[in-house]
PDB file of C-alpha atoms in Angstrom:
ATOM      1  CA  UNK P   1       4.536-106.929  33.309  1.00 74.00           C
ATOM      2  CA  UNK P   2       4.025-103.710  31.654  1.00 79.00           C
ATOM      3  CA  UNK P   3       3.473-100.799  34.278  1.00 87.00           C
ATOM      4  CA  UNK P   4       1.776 -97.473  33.295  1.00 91.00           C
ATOM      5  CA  UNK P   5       1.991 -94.179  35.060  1.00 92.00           C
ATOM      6  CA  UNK P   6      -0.580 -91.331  34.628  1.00 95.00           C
ATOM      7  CA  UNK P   7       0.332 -87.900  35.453  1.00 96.00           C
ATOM      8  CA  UNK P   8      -1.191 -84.358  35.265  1.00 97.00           C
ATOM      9  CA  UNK P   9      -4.351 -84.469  37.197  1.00 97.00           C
ATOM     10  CA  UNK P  10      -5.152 -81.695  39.378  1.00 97.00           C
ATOM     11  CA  UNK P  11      -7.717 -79.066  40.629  1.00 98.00           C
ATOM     12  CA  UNK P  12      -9.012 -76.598  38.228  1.00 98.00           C
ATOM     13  CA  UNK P  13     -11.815 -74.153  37.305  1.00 98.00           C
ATOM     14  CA  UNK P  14     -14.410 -74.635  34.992  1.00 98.00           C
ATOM     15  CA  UNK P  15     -13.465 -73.697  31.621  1.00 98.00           C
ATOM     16  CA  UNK P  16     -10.176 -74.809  32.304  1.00 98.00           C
ATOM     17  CA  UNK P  17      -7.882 -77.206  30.939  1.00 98.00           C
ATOM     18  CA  UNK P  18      -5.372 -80.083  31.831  1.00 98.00           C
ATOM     19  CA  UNK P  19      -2.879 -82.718  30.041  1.00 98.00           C
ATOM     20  CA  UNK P  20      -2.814 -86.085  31.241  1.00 98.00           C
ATOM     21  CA  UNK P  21       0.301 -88.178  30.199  1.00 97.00           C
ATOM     22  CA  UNK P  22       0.299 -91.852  30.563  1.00 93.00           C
ATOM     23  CA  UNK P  23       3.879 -93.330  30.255  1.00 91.00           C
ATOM     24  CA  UNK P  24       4.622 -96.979  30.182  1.00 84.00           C
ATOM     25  CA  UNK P  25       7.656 -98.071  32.014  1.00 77.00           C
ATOM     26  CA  UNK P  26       8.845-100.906  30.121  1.00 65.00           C
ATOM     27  CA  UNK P  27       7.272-101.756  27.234  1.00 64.00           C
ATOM     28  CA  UNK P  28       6.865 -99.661  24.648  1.00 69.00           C
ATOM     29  CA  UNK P  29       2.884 -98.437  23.906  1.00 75.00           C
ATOM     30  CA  UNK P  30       3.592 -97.510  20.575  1.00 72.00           C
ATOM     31  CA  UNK P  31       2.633-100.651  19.639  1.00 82.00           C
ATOM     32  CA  UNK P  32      -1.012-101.243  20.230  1.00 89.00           C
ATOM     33  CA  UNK P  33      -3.989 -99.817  21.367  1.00 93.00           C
ATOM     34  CA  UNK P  34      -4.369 -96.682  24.167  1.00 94.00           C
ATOM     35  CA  UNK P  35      -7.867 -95.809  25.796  1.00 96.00           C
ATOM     36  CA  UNK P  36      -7.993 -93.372  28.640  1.00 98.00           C
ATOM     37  CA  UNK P  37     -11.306 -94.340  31.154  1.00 98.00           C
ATOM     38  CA  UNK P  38     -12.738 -92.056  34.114  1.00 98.00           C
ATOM     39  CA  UNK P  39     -14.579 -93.108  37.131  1.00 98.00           C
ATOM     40  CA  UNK P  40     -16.390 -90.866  38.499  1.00 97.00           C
ATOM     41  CA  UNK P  41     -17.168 -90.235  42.396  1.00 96.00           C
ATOM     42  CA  UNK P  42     -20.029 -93.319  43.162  1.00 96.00           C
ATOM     43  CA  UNK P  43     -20.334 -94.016  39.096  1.00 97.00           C
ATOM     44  CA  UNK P  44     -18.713 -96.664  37.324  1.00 97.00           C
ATOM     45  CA  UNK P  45     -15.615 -96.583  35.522  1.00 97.00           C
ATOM     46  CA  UNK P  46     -16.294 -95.345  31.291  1.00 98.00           C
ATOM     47  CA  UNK P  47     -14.414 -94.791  28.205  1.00 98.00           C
ATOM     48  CA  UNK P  48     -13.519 -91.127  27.743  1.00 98.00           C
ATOM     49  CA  UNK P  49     -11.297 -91.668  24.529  1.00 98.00           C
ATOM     50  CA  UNK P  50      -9.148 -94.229  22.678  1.00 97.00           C
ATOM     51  CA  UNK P  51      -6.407 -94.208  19.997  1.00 95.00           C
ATOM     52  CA  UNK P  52      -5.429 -97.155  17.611  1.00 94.00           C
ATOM     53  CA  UNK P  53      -1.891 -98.382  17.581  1.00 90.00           C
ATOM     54  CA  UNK P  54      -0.946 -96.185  14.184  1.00 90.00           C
ATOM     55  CA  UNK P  55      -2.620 -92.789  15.488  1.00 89.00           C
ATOM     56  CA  UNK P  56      -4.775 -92.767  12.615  1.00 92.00           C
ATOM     57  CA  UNK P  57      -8.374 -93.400  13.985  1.00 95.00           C
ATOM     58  CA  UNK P  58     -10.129 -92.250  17.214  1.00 97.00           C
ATOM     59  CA  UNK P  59     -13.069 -92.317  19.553  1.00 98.00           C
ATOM     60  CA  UNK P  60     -14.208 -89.864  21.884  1.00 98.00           C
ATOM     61  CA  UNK P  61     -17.610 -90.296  23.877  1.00 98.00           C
ATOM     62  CA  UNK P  62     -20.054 -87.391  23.393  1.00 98.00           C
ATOM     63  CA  UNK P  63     -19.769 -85.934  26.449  1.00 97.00           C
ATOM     64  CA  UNK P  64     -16.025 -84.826  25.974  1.00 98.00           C
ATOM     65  CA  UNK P  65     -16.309 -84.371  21.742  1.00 97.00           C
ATOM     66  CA  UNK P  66     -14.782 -81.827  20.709  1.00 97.00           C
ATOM     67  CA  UNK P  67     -13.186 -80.744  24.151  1.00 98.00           C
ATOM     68  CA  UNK P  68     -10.915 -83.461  24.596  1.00 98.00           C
ATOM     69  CA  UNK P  69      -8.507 -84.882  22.408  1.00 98.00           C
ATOM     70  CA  UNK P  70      -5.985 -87.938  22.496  1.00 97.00           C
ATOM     71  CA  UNK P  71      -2.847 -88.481  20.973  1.00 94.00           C
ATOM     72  CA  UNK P  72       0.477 -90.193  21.407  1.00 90.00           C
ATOM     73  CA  UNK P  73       4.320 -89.694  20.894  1.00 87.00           C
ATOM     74  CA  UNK P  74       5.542 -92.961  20.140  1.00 82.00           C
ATOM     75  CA  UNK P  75       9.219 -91.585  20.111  1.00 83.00           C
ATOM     76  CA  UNK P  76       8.671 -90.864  23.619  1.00 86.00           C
ATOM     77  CA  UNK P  77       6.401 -93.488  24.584  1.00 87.00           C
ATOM     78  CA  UNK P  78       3.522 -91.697  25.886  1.00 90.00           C
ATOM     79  CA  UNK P  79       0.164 -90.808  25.123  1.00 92.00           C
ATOM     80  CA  UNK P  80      -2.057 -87.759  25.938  1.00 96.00           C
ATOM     81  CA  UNK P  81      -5.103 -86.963  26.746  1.00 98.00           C
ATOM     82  CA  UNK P  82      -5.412 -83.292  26.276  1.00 98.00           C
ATOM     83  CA  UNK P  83      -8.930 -81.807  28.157  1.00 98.00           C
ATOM     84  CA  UNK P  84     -10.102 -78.192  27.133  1.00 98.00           C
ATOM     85  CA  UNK P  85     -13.098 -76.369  28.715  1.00 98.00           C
ATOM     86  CA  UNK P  86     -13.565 -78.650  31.531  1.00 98.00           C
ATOM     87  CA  UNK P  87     -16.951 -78.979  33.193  1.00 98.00           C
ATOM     88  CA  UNK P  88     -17.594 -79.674  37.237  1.00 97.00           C
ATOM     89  CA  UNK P  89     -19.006 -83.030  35.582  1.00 97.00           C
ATOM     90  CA  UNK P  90     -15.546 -84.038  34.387  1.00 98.00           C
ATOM     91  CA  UNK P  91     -14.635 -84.618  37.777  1.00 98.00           C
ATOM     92  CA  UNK P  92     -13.188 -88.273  37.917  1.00 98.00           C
ATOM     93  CA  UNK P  93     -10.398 -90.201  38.576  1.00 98.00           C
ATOM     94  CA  UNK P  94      -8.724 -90.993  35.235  1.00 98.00           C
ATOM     95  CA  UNK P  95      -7.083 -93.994  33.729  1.00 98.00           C
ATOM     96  CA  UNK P  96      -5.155 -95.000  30.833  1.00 96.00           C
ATOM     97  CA  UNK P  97      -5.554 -98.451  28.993  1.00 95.00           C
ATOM     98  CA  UNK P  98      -3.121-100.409  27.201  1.00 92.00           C
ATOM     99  CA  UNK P  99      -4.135-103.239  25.099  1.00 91.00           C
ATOM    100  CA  UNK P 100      -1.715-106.130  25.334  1.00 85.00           C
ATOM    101  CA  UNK P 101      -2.115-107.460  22.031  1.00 84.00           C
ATOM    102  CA  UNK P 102      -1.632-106.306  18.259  1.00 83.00           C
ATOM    103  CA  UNK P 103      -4.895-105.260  17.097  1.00 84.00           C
ATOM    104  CA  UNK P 104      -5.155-102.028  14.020  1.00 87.00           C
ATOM    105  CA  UNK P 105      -8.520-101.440  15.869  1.00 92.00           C
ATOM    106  CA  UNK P 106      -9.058 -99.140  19.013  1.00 94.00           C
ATOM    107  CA  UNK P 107     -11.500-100.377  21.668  1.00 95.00           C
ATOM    108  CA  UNK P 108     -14.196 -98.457  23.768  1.00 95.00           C
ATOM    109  CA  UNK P 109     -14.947-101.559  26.449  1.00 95.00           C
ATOM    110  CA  UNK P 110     -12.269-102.000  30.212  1.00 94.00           C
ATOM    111  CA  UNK P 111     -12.182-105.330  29.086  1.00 95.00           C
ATOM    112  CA  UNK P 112     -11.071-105.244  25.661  1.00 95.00           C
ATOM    113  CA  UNK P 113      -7.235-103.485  27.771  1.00 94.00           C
ATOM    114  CA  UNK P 114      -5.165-105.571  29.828  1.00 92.00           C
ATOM    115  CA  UNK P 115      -3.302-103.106  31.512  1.00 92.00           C
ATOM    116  CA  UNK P 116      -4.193-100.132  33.460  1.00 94.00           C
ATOM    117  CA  UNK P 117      -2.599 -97.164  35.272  1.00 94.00           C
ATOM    118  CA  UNK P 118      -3.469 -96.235  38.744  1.00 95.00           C
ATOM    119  CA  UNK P 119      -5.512 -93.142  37.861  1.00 96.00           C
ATOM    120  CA  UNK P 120      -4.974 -89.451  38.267  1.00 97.00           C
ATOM    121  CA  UNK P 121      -7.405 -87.223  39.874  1.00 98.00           C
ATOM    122  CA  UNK P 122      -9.075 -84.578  37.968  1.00 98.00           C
ATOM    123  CA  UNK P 123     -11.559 -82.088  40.114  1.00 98.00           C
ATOM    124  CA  UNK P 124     -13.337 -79.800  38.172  1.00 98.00           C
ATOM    125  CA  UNK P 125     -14.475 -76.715  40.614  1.00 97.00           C
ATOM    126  CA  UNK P 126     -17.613 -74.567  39.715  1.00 94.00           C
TER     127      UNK P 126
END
C-alpha cells in the first residue's frame, strides 16, 4: 500500500508563496505519474497540476499558469508543487496523486490516480 504525505500548507498573504512536498513512504514515485488536486471550501475536488513519470511534460490549469509550478526529485522521492503570488481564491485543501501504474503520460482526471495524500491546508488571506 503506498502511503503519501503532503506537507507545507499554511496561512499566508496574498501575493505570497508556499512549497508543498508530497513524499511517498514506501514506494518510490519516481516511477510514474504525480498530479497535485485542491478542493476548495463547498467546491469539488480539481486538478491544479500534474507531472509525467520522466519530468519532461506538464499541465497546469489556467487559473494557477504561470504562478505555480511542479516538479520532482526522484533522488529524494518527492515532488513539489511550488505556488507563487497566491490569490484568496487559492484557498483549498491540497492533495497529491500518484498513479499506480507505468504510464509516459500525465493525467488531469482523480480517477486516472490511485493513491492520494491526506491534503494540506492552504488559506490564502486578503
Amino acid at each position: 500500500q503506498v502511503q503519501l504525505v503532503e506537507s507545507g500548507g499554511g496561512l499566508v498573504q496574498a501575493g505570497g508563496s508556499l512549497t508543498l512536498s508530497c513524499k511517498s513512504s514506501i514506494h518510490t514515485i519516481s516511477t510514474y505519474a504525480v498530479g497535485w488536486f485542491r478542493r476548495p471550501p463547498g467546491k469539488e475536488r480539481v486538478i491544479v497540476a500534474a507531472i509525467n513519470r520522466r519530468g519532461d511534460s506538464t499541465y497546469y490549469t489556467n487559473s494557477v499558469n504561470g504562478r505555480f509550478t511542479i516538479s520532482r526529485d526522484d533522488g529524494k522521492n518527492m515532488v513539489y508543487l511550488q505556488m507563487n503570488t497566491l490569490k484568496p481564491e487559492d484557498t483549498a485543501v491540497y492533495y497529491c496523486a500518484v498513479k499506480g501504474s507505468l504510464s509516459s503520460d500525465y493525467y488531469t482526471t482523480d480517477y486516472s490516480y490511485d493513491y492520494w495524500g491526506q491534503g494540506t491546508q492552504v488559506t490564502v488571506s486578503s
